[in-house]
Amino acid sequence: MSEKPIVQAINLRKTYNPGTDKAVEVLHGVDMQAFAGEFVALVGQSGSGKSTLLNILGALDTPTSGQVLIDGVDIARLSSDGLASLRGTKIGFVFQFHHLLDEFSCLENALIPVSIRKGAPDKDDLAYAKRLLIRVGLESQLSKRPSQMSGGQQQRNAIVRALCNKPKLVLADEPTGNLDSHSGQEVFTLMREIAKETGVAFLMVTHDDRLAAAADRILRIEDGIMTEVPAPSSRDRS
Ligand SMILES: Nc1ncnc2c1ncn2[C@@H]1O[C@H](COP(=O)(O)OP(=O)(O)OP(=O)(O)O)[C@@H](O)[C@H]1O
Ligand SMILES: [Mg+2]
């Protein structure tokens, strides 16, 4: 592929509590990349460093060494304003727990990142958020509060919230982890389709092998090292 990756990690290392007797190196030199429109699953045992990696890629945490490039920009070179703007405009986040705010409606929740970025959404933002909410099947829920929606609906609401600023990268940490397998599959399928439709690069942590198998690529972290699981065609043959 000749195009530039949306996200690239180069020899990332992460040590928690460095220089103390509690120092633990979680990432031992991780390299990875993801391109526009790609849906990538990130798997690995509990404690293997998946959330650590996602937090570093999303500029929520810093590596001990190594580089993260988002859309070609080395994020270590950005000021704190630059980082805030990067997180607001180029990256969307989805977590295991939806973190929707119950004092706001489904539509208002979807637009929170837009409000944070520019004060108030304009009519194009509103139209885009509504279009995405309709796309994920929430057309009848626009004025509902999160507590009035099902777990799957809440998570679809959170996915739209991650997309409403038209990011280039979405980082999702076990977005289906709290859902039953049917809702999890539905939410997963929507995320994968939306990655294709919007051209966003989507990196999703999952413990569900069945979902991971349906991603474009699977990255596995084991003992702090990243390996790429062979493509589905060769997985089928083996
Ligand atoms: N803030 C922290 N301080 C010290 N150690 C930490 C911290 N955060 C995570 N760790 C340790 O780093 C390792 C990786 O944690 P991480 O949360 O990245 O794993 P994970 O792969 O996301 O696990 P899970 O699948 O359970 O969510 C674990 O051993 C964890 O105990
Ligand atoms: Mg985790």
CSV table of C-alpha atoms in Angstrom, one decimal, residues 99-187:
chain,number,residue,atom,x,y,z
A,99,HIS,CA,-20.2,7.4,29.2
A,100,LEU,CA,-23.3,9.1,27.8
A,101,LEU,CA,-24.7,11.9,29.9
A,102,ASP,CA,-28.2,11.3,31.2
A,103,GLU,CA,-29.1,15.0,31.3
A,104,PHE,CA,-28.8,15.1,27.5
A,105,SER,CA,-30.8,13.4,24.8
A,106,CYS,CA,-29.4,10.9,22.3
A,107,LEU,CA,-28.9,13.6,19.7
A,108,GLU,CA,-27.3,16.0,22.2
A,109,ASN,CA,-25.0,13.3,23.4
A,110,ALA,CA,-23.9,12.5,19.9
A,111,LEU,CA,-23.0,16.2,19.4
A,112,ILE,CA,-21.0,16.7,22.6
A,113,PRO,CA,-17.6,16.4,20.9
A,114,VAL,CA,-18.7,19.0,18.3
A,115,SER,CA,-19.8,21.3,21.2
A,116,ILE,CA,-16.5,20.9,22.9
A,117,ARG,CA,-14.6,21.6,19.6
A,118,LYS,CA,-16.6,24.7,18.5
A,119,GLY,CA,-18.9,25.8,21.2
A,120,ALA,CA,-22.2,24.9,19.5
A,121,PRO,CA,-23.1,22.6,16.6
A,122,ASP,CA,-24.3,24.3,13.4
A,123,LYS,CA,-27.0,23.1,11.1
A,124,ASP,CA,-24.6,20.9,9.1
A,125,ASP,CA,-23.3,19.2,12.3
A,126,LEU,CA,-26.9,18.6,13.3
A,127,ALA,CA,-27.8,17.1,10.0
A,128,TYR,CA,-24.7,14.9,10.0
A,129,ALA,CA,-25.3,13.6,13.5
A,130,LYS,CA,-29.0,12.9,12.6
A,131,ARG,CA,-27.9,11.1,9.4
A,132,LEU,CA,-25.5,8.8,11.4
A,133,LEU,CA,-28.1,8.2,14.2
A,134,ILE,CA,-30.6,7.1,11.5
A,135,ARG,CA,-27.8,5.0,9.9
A,136,VAL,CA,-27.3,3.1,13.2
A,137,GLY,CA,-31.1,2.6,13.6
A,138,LEU,CA,-31.7,5.2,16.3
A,139,GLU,CA,-34.2,7.4,14.3
A,140,SER,CA,-36.9,6.8,16.9
A,141,GLN,CA,-34.6,7.5,19.9
A,142,LEU,CA,-33.3,11.0,19.0
A,143,SER,CA,-34.9,12.7,22.0
A,144,LYS,CA,-34.5,9.8,24.5
A,145,ARG,CA,-32.2,9.9,27.5
A,146,PRO,CA,-29.5,7.2,27.7
A,147,SER,CA,-31.3,5.6,30.6
A,148,GLN,CA,-34.3,5.2,28.4
A,149,MET,CA,-32.4,3.2,25.8
A,150,SER,CA,-31.1,-0.4,25.7
A,151,GLY,CA,-27.4,-1.3,26.1
A,152,GLY,CA,-27.0,-1.8,22.3
A,153,GLN,CA,-28.8,1.5,21.6
A,154,GLN,CA,-26.5,3.3,24.1
A,155,GLN,CA,-23.4,1.9,22.5
A,156,ARG,CA,-24.7,2.8,19.0
A,157,ASN,CA,-25.3,6.3,20.3
A,158,ALA,CA,-21.7,6.4,21.7
A,159,ILE,CA,-20.4,5.3,18.3
A,160,VAL,CA,-22.1,8.2,16.5
A,161,ARG,CA,-20.7,10.5,19.2
A,162,ALA,CA,-17.2,9.2,18.3
A,163,LEU,CA,-17.9,9.9,14.6
A,164,CYS,CA,-19.7,13.3,14.6
A,165,ASN,CA,-16.5,15.3,14.3
A,166,LYS,CA,-15.5,13.3,11.2
A,167,PRO,CA,-12.3,11.9,12.8
A,168,LYS,CA,-9.7,10.0,10.7
A,169,LEU,CA,-9.3,7.4,13.5
A,170,VAL,CA,-11.6,5.7,15.9
A,171,LEU,CA,-10.2,3.9,18.9
A,172,ALA,CA,-12.6,1.5,20.5
A,173,ASP,CA,-11.7,-0.4,23.7
A,174,GLU,CA,-14.0,-3.4,24.1
A,175,PRO,CA,-17.0,-1.5,22.7
A,176,THR,CA,-19.1,-4.7,22.7
A,177,GLY,CA,-17.8,-6.0,26.1
A,178,ASN,CA,-20.9,-5.1,28.0
A,179,LEU,CA,-23.4,-6.3,25.3
A,180,ASP,CA,-25.0,-9.7,24.9
A,181,SER,CA,-23.6,-11.6,21.9
A,182,HIS,CA,-26.5,-10.6,19.5
A,183,SER,CA,-26.3,-6.9,20.3
A,184,GLY,CA,-22.5,-7.2,20.2
A,185,GLN,CA,-22.6,-8.6,16.8
A,186,GLU,CA,-25.0,-5.9,15.6
A,187,VAL,CA,-22.9,-3.1,17.0
